[in-house]
mmCIF file of C-alpha atoms in Angstrom:
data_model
loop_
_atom_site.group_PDB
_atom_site.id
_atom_site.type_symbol
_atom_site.label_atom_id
_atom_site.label_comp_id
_atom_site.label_asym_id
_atom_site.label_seq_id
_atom_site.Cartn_x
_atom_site.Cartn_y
_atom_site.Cartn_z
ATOM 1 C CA UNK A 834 0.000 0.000 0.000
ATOM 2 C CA UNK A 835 1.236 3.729 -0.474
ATOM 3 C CA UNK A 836 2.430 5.605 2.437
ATOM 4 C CA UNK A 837 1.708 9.269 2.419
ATOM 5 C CA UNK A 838 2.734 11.002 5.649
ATOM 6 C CA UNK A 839 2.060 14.322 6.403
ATOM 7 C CA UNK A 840 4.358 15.509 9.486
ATOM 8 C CA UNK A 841 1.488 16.926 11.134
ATOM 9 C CA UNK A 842 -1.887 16.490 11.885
ATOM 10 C CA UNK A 843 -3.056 20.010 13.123
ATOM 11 C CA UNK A 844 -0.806 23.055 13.487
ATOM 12 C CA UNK A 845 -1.336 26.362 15.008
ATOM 13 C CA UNK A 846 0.591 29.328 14.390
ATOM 14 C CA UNK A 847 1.191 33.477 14.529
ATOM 15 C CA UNK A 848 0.802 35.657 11.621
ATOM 16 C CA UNK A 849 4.031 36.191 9.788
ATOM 17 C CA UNK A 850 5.916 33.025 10.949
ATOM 18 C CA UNK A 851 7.570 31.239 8.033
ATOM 19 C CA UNK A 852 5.976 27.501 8.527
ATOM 20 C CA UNK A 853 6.881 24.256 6.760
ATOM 21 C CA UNK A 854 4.714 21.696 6.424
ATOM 22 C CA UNK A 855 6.289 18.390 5.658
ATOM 23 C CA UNK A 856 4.753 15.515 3.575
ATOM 24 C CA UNK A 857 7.247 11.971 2.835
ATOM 25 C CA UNK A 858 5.944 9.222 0.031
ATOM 26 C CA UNK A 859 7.593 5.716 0.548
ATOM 27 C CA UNK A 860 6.532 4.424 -2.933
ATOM 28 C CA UNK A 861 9.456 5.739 -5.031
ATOM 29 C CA UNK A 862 7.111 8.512 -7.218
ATOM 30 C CA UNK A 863 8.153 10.862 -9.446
ATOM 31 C CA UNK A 864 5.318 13.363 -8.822
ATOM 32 C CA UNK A 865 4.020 14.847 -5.746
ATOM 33 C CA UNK A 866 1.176 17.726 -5.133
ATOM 34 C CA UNK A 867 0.259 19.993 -2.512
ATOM 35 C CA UNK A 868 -3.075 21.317 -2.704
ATOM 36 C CA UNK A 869 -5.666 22.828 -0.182
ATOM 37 C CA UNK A 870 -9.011 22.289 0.355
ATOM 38 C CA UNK A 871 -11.451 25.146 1.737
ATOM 39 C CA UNK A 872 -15.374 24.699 2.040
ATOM 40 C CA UNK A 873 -17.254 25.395 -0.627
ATOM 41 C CA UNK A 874 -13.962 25.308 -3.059
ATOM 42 C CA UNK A 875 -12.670 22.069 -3.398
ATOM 43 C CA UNK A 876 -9.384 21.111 -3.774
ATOM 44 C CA UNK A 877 -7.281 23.629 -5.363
ATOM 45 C CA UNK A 878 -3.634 22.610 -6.500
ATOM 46 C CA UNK A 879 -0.778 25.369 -4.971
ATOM 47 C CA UNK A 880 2.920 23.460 -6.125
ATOM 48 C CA UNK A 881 3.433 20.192 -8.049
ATOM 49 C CA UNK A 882 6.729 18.658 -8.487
ATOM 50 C CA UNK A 883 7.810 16.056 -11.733
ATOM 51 C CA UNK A 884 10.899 15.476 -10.104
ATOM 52 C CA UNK A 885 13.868 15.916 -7.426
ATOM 53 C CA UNK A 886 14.245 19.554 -7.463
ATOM 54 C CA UNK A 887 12.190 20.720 -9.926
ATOM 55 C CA UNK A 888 8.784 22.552 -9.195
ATOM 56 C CA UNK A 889 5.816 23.603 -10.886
ATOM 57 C CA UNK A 890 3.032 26.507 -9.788
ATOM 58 C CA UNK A 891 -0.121 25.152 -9.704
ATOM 59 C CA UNK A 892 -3.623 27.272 -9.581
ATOM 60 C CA UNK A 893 -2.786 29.298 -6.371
ATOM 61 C CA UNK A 894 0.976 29.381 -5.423
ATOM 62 C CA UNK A 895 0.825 32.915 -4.070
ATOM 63 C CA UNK A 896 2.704 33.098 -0.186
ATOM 64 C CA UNK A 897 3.910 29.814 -0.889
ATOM 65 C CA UNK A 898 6.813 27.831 -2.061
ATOM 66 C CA UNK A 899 8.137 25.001 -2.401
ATOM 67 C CA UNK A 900 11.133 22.331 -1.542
ATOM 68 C CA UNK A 901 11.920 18.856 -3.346
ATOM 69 C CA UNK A 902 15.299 17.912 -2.387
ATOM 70 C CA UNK A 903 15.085 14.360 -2.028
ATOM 71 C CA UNK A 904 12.059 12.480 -4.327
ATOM 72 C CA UNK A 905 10.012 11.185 -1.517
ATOM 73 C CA UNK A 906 9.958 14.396 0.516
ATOM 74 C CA UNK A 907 8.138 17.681 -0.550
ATOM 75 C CA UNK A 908 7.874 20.377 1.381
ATOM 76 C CA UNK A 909 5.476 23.305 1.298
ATOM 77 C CA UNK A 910 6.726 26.614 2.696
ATOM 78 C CA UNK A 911 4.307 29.424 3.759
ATOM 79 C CA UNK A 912 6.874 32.604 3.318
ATOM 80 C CA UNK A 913 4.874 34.962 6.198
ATOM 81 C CA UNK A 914 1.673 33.183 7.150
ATOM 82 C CA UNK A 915 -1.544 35.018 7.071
ATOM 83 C CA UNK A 916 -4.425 34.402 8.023
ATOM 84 C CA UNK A 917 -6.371 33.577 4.662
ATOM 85 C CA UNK A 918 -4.311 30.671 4.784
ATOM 86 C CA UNK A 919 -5.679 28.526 7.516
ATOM 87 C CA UNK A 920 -7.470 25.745 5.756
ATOM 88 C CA UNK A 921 -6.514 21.612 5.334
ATOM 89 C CA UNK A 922 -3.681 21.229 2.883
ATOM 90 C CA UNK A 923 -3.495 17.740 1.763
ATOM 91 C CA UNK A 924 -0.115 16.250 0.012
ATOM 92 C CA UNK A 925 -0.288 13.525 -2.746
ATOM 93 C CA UNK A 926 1.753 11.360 -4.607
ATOM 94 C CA UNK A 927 1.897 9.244 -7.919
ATOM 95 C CA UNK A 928 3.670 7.353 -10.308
ATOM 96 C CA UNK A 929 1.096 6.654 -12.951
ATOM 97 C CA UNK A 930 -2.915 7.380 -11.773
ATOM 98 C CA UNK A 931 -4.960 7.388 -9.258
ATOM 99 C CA UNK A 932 -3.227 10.290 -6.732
ATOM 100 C CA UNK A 933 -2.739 8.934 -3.330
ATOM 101 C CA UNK A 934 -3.486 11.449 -0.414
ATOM 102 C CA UNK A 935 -2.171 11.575 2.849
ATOM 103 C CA UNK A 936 -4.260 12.181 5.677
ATOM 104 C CA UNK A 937 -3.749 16.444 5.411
ATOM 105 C CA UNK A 938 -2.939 18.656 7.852
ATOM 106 C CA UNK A 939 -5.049 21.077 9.533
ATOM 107 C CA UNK A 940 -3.658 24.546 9.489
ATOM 108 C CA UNK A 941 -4.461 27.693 11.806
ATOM 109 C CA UNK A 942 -2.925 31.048 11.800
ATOM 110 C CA UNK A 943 -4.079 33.197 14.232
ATOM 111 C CA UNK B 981 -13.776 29.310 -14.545
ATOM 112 C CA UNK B 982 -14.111 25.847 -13.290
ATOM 113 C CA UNK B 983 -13.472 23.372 -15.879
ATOM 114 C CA UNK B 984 -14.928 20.102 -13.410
ATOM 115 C CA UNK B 985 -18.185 20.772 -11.606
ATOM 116 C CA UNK B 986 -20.333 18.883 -9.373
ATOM 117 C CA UNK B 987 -23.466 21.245 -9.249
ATOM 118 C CA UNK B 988 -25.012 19.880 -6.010
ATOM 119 C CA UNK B 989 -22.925 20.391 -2.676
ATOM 120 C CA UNK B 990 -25.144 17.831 -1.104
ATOM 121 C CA UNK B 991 -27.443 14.722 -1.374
ATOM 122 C CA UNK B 992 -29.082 12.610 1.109
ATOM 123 C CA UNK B 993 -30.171 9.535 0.254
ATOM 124 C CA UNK B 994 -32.142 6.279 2.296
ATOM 125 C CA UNK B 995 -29.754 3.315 3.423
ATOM 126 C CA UNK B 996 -30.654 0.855 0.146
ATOM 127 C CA UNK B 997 -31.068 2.785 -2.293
ATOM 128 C CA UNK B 998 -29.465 4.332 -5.321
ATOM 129 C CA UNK B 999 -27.074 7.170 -4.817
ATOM 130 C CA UNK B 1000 -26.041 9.018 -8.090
ATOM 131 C CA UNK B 1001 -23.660 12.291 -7.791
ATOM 132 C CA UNK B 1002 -23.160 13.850 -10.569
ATOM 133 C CA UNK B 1003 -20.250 15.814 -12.638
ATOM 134 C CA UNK B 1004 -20.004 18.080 -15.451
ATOM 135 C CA UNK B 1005 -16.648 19.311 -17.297
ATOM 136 C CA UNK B 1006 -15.950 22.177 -19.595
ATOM 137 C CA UNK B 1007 -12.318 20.672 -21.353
ATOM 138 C CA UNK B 1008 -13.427 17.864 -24.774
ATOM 139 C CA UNK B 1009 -9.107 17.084 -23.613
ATOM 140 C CA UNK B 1010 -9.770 15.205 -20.298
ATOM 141 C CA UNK B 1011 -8.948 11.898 -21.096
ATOM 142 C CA UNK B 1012 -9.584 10.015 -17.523
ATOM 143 C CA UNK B 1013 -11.837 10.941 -15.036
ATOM 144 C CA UNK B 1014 -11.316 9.663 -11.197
ATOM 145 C CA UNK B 1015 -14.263 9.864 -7.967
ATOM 146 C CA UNK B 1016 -12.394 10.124 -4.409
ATOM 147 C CA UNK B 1017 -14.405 9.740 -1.881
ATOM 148 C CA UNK B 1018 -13.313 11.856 1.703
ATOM 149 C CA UNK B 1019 -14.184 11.436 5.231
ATOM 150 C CA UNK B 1020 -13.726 14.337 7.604
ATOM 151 C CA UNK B 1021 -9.675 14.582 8.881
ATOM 152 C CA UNK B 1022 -8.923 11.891 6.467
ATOM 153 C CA UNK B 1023 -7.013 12.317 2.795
ATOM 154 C CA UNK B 1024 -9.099 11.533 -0.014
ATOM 155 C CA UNK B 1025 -9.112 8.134 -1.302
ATOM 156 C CA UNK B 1026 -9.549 7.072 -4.812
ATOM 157 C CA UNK B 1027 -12.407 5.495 -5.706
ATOM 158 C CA UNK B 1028 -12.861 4.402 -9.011
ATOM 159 C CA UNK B 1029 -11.820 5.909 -12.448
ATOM 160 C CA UNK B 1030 -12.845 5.810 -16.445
ATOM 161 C CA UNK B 1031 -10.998 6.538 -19.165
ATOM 162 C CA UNK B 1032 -12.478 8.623 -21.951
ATOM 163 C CA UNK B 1033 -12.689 5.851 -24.605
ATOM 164 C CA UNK B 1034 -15.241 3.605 -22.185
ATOM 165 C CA UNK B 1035 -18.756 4.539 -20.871
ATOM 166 C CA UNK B 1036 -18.694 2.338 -18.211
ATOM 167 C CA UNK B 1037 -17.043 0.657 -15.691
ATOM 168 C CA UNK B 1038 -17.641 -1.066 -12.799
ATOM 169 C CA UNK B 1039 -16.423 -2.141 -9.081
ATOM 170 C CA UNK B 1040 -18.787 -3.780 -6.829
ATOM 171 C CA UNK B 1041 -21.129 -1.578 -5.522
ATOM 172 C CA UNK B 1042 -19.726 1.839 -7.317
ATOM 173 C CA UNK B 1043 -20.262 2.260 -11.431
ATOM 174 C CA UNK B 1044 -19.003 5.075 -13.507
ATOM 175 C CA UNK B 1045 -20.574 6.458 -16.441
ATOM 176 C CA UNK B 1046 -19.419 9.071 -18.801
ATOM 177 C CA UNK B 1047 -21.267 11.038 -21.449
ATOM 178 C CA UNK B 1048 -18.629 12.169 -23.778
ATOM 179 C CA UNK B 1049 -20.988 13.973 -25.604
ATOM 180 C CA UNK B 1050 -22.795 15.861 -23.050
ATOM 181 C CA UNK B 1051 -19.407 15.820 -21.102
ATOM 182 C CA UNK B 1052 -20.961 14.327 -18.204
ATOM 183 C CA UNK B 1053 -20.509 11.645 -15.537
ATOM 184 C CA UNK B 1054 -21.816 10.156 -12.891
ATOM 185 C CA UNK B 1055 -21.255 8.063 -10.034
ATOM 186 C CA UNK B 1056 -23.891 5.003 -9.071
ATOM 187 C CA UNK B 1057 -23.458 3.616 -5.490
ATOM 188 C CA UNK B 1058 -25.776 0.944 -5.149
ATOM 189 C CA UNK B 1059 -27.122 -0.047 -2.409
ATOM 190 C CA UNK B 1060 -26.067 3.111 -0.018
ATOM 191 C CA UNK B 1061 -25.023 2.029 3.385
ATOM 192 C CA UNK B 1062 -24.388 4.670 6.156
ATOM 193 C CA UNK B 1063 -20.269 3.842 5.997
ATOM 194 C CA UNK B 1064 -20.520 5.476 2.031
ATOM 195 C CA UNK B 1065 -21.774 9.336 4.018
ATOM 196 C CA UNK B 1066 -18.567 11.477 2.916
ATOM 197 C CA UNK B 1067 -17.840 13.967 0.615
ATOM 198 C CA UNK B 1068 -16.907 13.062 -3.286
ATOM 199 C CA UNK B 1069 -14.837 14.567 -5.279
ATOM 200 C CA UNK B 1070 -14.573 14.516 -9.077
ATOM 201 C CA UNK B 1071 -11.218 15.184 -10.991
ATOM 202 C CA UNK B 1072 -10.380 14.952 -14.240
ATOM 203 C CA UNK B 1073 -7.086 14.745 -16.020
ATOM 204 C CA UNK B 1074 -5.517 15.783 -19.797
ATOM 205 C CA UNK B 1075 -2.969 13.273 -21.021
ATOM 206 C CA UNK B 1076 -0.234 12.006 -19.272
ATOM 207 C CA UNK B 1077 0.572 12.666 -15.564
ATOM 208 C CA UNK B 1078 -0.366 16.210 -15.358
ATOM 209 C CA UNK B 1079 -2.480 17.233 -11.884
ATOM 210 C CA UNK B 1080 -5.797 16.293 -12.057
ATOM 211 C CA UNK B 1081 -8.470 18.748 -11.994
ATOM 212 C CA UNK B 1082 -10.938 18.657 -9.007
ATOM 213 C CA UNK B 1083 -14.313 19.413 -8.819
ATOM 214 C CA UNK B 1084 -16.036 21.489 -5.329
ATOM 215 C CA UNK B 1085 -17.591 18.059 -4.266
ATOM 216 C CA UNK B 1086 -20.652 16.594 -3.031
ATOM 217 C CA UNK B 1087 -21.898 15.587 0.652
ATOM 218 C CA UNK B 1088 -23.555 12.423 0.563
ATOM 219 C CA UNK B 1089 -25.298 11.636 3.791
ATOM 220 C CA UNK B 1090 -26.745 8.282 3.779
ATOM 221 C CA UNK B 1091 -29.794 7.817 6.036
ATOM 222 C CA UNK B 1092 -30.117 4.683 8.180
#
């Protein structure tokens, strides 16, 4: 089975930290997504990676970044954290379809 | 504008019967279309999938149909049981392994 892990489950922090949010695949796959997920929006793709350090933007990539230095970790880097960016962001992985999620992580800034 | 859309954010449905969410898309390119289904503090999980050259296809209790030419599918869960309340998602996908396209999702809430 594929193991997505997400470092953490919930995490609470101040406006204008710099926070990293951690996500490690144990299947060997090239690509790897980080997306959030909001209510009433969906799941909305931020970074995707093809490969060790390379990066792609996805639909919203503004206050983020990203980190791929090693294939099965991907890290997503919120600059100065604001507050429009508490929500769940949810890390996947693949080698050929279906996407396999990890369990997401619930973000607060306060 | 939102290429994959699911134009009901809920259904409720009796434990037994049919449930049937439904998904429309924008792009003629998709060329596979995926349902995850996602419980609350969980990941999504992947459900079942169709590729744009069948109409069907099946896996126990869940079928997928696409309408390529009213670029529409659908999701049949039959019979509902209580364990199948979540939210779905439906994504779509051009060629290759670019990131699939999701729509806002639907909250079934089966009803024992």
């Amino acid at each position: 089975d594929v193991k997505v892990t997400q470092s953490s489950r919930y995490l609470v922090k101040r406006t204008g930290e710099k926070v990293f949010l951690e996500c490690v695949q144990d299947m060997d796959h090239e690509n790897m997504f980080w997306y959030r997920q909001d209510p009433g929006l969906g799941l909305r793709l931020i970074y995707f990676s093809y490969d060790v350090k390379m990066k792609e933007k996805g639909d919203i990539p503004e206050g983020y970044s990203v980190s791929r230095e090693k294939k099965e970790r991907f890290s997503l880097i919120l600059e100065s954290a604001s507050t429009n960016q508490t929500s769940m962001y949810l890390c996947a992985s693949m080698s050929n379809q279906p996407q396999h999620f990890g369990d997401g992580t619930r973000l607060s800034i306060l | 504008d939102q290429q994959v859309k699911q134009n009901s954010p809920s259904l409720s449905v009796q434990e037994g019967r049919i449930s049937i969410l439904n998904c429309d898309y924008t792009n003629s390119m998709f060329d596979y279309f995926l349902w995850y289904k996602k419980y609350p503090a969980e990941g999504p999980t992947f459900l079942i999938s169709i590729s744009s050259i069948k109409d069907k296809n099946e896996d126990g209790r869940f079928t997928v149909f696409l309408n390529k030419s009213a670029k529409h599918l659908s999701l049949h869960i039959v019979p509902s049981q209580p364990g199948d309340s979540a939210v779905y998602f439906c994504a779509a996908r051009y060629s290759g392994n670019t990131p699939l396209v999701f729509g806002k999702g639907t909250r079934l809430s089966v009803i024992a």
